[in-house]
């Protein structure tokens, strides 16, 4: 479970060096994160530790993600966030 401090760090990690990623992660953290299961929240937190170029390639469909949990989370985020 995410306490206020951990959730604050997670929201800070959603701020990326690429605007394309910011517009995906920030709205999702605000509106979709709390609806995830505890395990899914941890997967999202781990996903945010990935490098921006990898995240960009995965989210834009330029490259498949080999991590099954990450791939499922990416699909979920894309289905929730309208850009």
N, CA, C and O of each residue as an XYZ file, in Angstrom:
332
protein
N       0.835     -1.180      0.000
C       0.000      0.000      0.000
C       0.883      1.249      0.000
O       1.934      1.271      0.641
N       0.463      2.259     -0.703
C       1.240      3.475     -0.820
C       0.779      4.510      0.196
O      -0.376      4.938      0.188
N       1.701      4.906      1.074
C       1.369      5.984      1.988
C       1.562      7.317      1.258
O       1.994      7.340      0.105
N       1.247      8.398      1.917
C       1.275      9.721      1.289
C       2.673     10.075      0.772
O       2.813     10.641     -0.312
N       3.697      9.742      1.549
C       5.070     10.069      1.179
C       5.501      9.269     -0.059
O       6.092      9.824     -0.985
N       5.205      7.978     -0.070
C       5.585      7.122     -1.203
C       4.819      7.547     -2.457
O       5.388      7.574     -3.549
N       3.546      7.875     -2.311
C       2.755      8.338     -3.449
C       3.309      9.662     -3.980
O       3.324      9.884     -5.190
N       3.760     10.532     -3.090
C       4.381     11.792     -3.502
C       5.635     11.553     -4.330
O       5.857     12.230     -5.334
N       6.453     10.596     -3.913
C       7.657     10.247     -4.678
C       7.289      9.670     -6.034
O       7.949      9.942     -7.036
N       6.227      8.869     -6.056
C       5.775      8.282     -7.307
C       5.312      9.379     -8.273
O       5.651      9.353     -9.456
N       4.541     10.336     -7.764
C       4.089     11.429     -8.623
C       5.266     12.239     -9.136
O       5.252     12.695    -10.279
N       6.280     12.424     -8.311
C       7.476     13.147     -8.751
C       8.183     12.354     -9.852
O       8.693     12.945    -10.803
N       8.219     11.030     -9.735
C       8.858     10.190    -10.748
C       8.089     10.212    -12.069
O       8.647      9.888    -13.116
N       6.819     10.591    -12.024
C       6.018     10.705    -13.255
C       6.441     11.905    -14.084
O       6.128     11.977    -15.272
N       7.141     12.838    -13.478
C       7.651     14.007    -14.214
C       8.906     13.566    -14.943
O       9.930     13.279    -14.323
N       8.819     13.515    -16.252
C       9.902     12.979    -17.046
C      10.602     14.079    -17.829
O      10.228     15.250    -17.752
N      11.616     13.687    -18.578
C      12.327     14.632    -19.435
C      11.684     14.799    -20.788
O      12.168     15.579    -21.608
N      10.605     14.088    -21.042
C       9.921     14.157    -22.329
C       8.456     14.510    -22.093
O       7.777     13.874    -21.287
N       7.984     15.511    -22.790
C       6.598     15.933    -22.665
C       5.642     14.795    -23.018
O       4.592     14.652    -22.392
N       5.999     13.988    -24.012
C       5.147     12.876    -24.440
C       4.887     11.900    -23.295
O       3.802     11.326    -23.201
N       5.865     11.714    -22.437
C       5.699     10.824    -21.290
C       4.959     11.515    -20.147
O       4.165     10.888    -19.446
N       5.219     12.798    -19.966
C       4.508     13.559    -18.927
C       3.002     13.510    -19.141
O       2.243     13.337    -18.187
N       2.565     13.664    -20.390
C       1.128     13.699    -20.657
C       0.481     12.325    -20.505
O      -0.744     12.223    -20.455
N       1.279     11.285    -20.431
C       0.761      9.950    -20.138
C       0.762      9.673    -18.640
O      -0.254      9.261    -18.081
N       1.892      9.899    -17.996
C       2.064      9.494    -16.608
C       1.350     10.396    -15.606
O       0.731      9.898    -14.666
N       1.423     11.697    -15.789
C       0.833     12.602    -14.802
C      -0.684     12.407    -14.669
O      -1.172     12.260    -13.549
N      -1.445     12.400    -15.770
C      -2.889     12.168    -15.612
C      -3.207     10.783    -15.039
O      -4.137     10.628    -14.248
N      -2.424      9.783    -15.446
C      -2.675      8.443    -14.928
C      -2.429      8.378    -13.426
O      -3.211      7.769    -12.697
N      -1.357      8.996    -12.962
C      -1.068      9.001    -11.518
C      -2.178      9.692    -10.741
O      -2.500      9.297     -9.621
N      -2.759     10.723    -11.338
C      -3.821     11.484    -10.668
C      -5.154     10.739    -10.657
O      -5.868     10.765     -9.655
N      -5.496     10.073    -11.770
C      -6.846      9.531    -11.901
C      -6.939      8.007    -11.919
O      -7.984      7.460    -11.567
N      -5.889      7.317    -12.315
C      -5.988      5.874    -12.460
C      -5.201      5.045    -11.468
O      -5.492      3.865    -11.276
N      -4.211      5.646    -10.837
C      -3.310      4.891     -9.976
C      -4.026      4.239     -8.797
O      -3.771      3.075     -8.488
N      -4.905      4.965     -8.146
C      -5.569      4.438     -6.946
C      -6.530      3.298     -7.249
O      -6.935      2.578     -6.337
N      -6.897      3.124     -8.500
C      -7.785      2.028     -8.890
C      -7.022      0.725     -9.135
O      -7.637     -0.328     -9.303
N      -5.706      0.786     -9.155
C      -4.888     -0.407     -9.382
C      -4.820     -1.255     -8.122
O      -4.968     -0.755     -7.006
N      -4.593     -2.552     -8.324
C      -4.333     -3.432     -7.182
C      -2.963     -3.079     -6.593
O      -2.177     -2.373     -7.226
N      -2.682     -3.563     -5.398
C      -1.378     -3.302     -4.780
C      -0.242     -3.769     -5.690
O       0.757     -3.069     -5.851
N      -0.398     -4.950     -6.281
C       0.645     -5.479     -7.165
C       0.807     -4.590     -8.399
O       1.931     -4.300     -8.808
N      -0.292     -4.164     -8.985
C      -0.220     -3.304    -10.170
C       0.423     -1.961     -9.830
O       1.148     -1.400    -10.652
N       0.167     -1.442     -8.636
C       0.803     -0.194     -8.225
C       2.314     -0.358     -8.154
O       3.062      0.538     -8.545
N       2.758     -1.505     -7.654
C       4.196     -1.764     -7.591
C       4.793     -1.927     -8.986
O       5.924     -1.506     -9.225
N       4.045     -2.533     -9.907
C       4.510     -2.659    -11.290
C       4.658     -1.264    -11.905
O       5.656     -0.985    -12.570
N       3.683     -0.399    -11.690
C       3.764      0.964    -12.203
C       4.975      1.688    -11.621
O       5.692      2.382    -12.342
N       5.199      1.529    -10.337
C       6.350      2.158     -9.693
C       7.660      1.657    -10.320
O       8.574      2.443    -10.569
N       7.740      0.360    -10.568
C       8.942     -0.197    -11.208
C       9.076      0.292    -12.643
O      10.184      0.564    -13.104
N       7.951      0.406    -13.353
C       7.981      0.900    -14.732
C       8.614      2.285    -14.794
O       9.346      2.600    -15.732
N       8.331      3.098    -13.800
C       8.874      4.461    -13.775
C      10.380      4.507    -13.571
O      10.984      5.565    -13.748
N      11.000      3.403    -13.207
C      12.454      3.378    -13.059
C      13.149      3.135    -14.398
O      14.377      3.185    -14.481
N      12.374      2.875    -15.434
C      12.934      2.651    -16.766
C      13.417      3.975    -17.362
O      12.956      5.050    -16.980
N      14.342      3.870    -18.293
C      14.875      5.059    -18.956
C      13.848      5.657    -19.916
O      13.050      4.935    -20.514
N      13.877      6.973    -20.056
C      12.925      7.663    -20.922
C      12.928      7.151    -22.368
O      11.851      6.956    -22.931
N      14.091      6.925    -22.991
C      14.050      6.428    -24.372
C      13.335      5.075    -24.499
O      12.625      4.836    -25.476
N      13.522      4.199    -23.515
C      12.825      2.908    -23.530
C      11.321      3.114    -23.351
O      10.520      2.541    -24.090
N      10.943      3.928    -22.374
C       9.524      4.201    -22.145
C       8.869      4.791    -23.392
O       7.772      4.388    -23.781
N       9.544      5.733    -24.001
C       9.014      6.364    -25.210
C       8.796      5.323    -26.310
O       7.743      5.300    -26.946
N       9.778      4.478    -26.529
C       9.687      3.450    -27.577
C       8.548      2.476    -27.288
O       7.830      2.074    -28.204
N       8.378      2.097    -26.034
C       7.313      1.157    -25.677
C       5.934      1.789    -25.826
O       5.022      1.183    -26.388
N       5.789      3.010    -25.319
C       4.478      3.653    -25.342
C       4.064      4.094    -26.742
O       2.875      4.125    -27.059
N       5.028      4.429    -27.565
C       4.713      4.866    -28.929
C       4.635      3.689    -29.902
O       4.328      3.871    -31.080
N       4.914      2.486    -29.404
C       4.814      1.293    -30.236
C       5.983      1.092    -31.182
O       5.875      0.328    -32.141
N       7.083      1.755    -30.932
C       8.259      1.625    -31.783
C       9.054      0.369    -31.472
O       9.824     -0.118    -32.301
N       8.858     -0.144    -30.275
C       9.630     -1.305    -29.816
C       8.781     -2.074    -28.810
O       8.170     -1.459    -27.936
N       8.727     -3.396    -28.908
C       7.970     -4.159    -27.911
C       8.734     -4.218    -26.588
O       9.965     -4.200    -26.562
N       7.989     -4.289    -25.507
C       8.580     -4.426    -24.182
C       8.627     -5.909    -23.843
O       7.615     -6.602    -23.946
N       9.787     -6.397    -23.441
C       9.957     -7.815    -23.141
C       9.364     -8.217    -21.787
O       9.075     -9.393    -21.563
N       9.183     -7.262    -20.898
C       8.627     -7.538    -19.573
C       7.099     -7.607    -19.686
O       6.455     -6.618    -20.035
N       6.529     -8.767    -19.393
C       5.091     -8.984    -19.536
C       4.282     -8.045    -18.639
O       3.274     -7.487    -19.075
N       4.712     -7.871    -17.406
C       3.980     -6.992    -16.494
C       4.014     -5.547    -16.979
O       3.010     -4.838    -16.911
N       5.173     -5.117    -17.466
C       5.279     -3.769    -18.017
C       4.372     -3.612    -19.234
O       3.691     -2.597    -19.377
N       4.363     -4.616    -20.109
C       3.526     -4.553    -21.316
C       2.054     -4.414    -20.950
O       1.332     -3.627    -21.561
N       1.614     -5.166    -19.969
C       0.220     -5.074    -19.533
C      -0.077     -3.694    -18.945
O      -1.142     -3.128    -19.191
N       0.855     -3.164    -18.179
C       0.663     -1.844    -17.582
C       0.633     -0.764    -18.666
O      -0.175      0.163    -18.598
N       1.493     -0.881    -19.642
C       1.527      0.080    -20.751
C       0.184      0.078    -21.477
O      -0.367      1.141    -21.762
N      -0.342     -1.099    -21.773
C      -1.645     -1.193    -22.441
C      -2.733     -0.564    -21.572
O      -3.608      0.141    -22.075
N      -2.675     -0.818    -20.288
C      -3.675     -0.268    -19.371
C      -3.606      1.260    -19.347
O      -4.634      1.932    -19.428
N      -2.419      1.795    -19.239
C      -2.258      3.254    -19.194
C      -2.740      3.882    -20.495
O      -3.449      4.889    -20.478
N      -2.359      3.292    -21.615
C      -2.783      3.834    -22.909
C      -4.301      3.784    -23.076
O      -4.888      4.656    -23.718
N      -4.930      2.771    -22.502
C      -6.390      2.678    -22.611
C      -7.093      3.708    -21.730
O      -8.235      4.084    -21.998
N      -6.412      4.162    -20.683
C      -7.026      5.100    -19.724
C      -6.786      6.549    -20.065
O      -7.639      7.402    -19.819
N      -5.618      6.834    -20.634
C      -5.224      8.225    -20.875
C      -5.495      8.569    -22.331
O      -5.012      7.897    -23.243
N      -6.257      9.601    -22.530
C      -6.558     10.076    -23.878
C      -5.616     11.232    -24.202
O      -5.637     12.263    -23.530
N      -4.797     11.058    -25.223
C      -3.871     12.118    -25.637
C      -4.246     12.699    -26.968
O      -3.569     13.602    -27.460
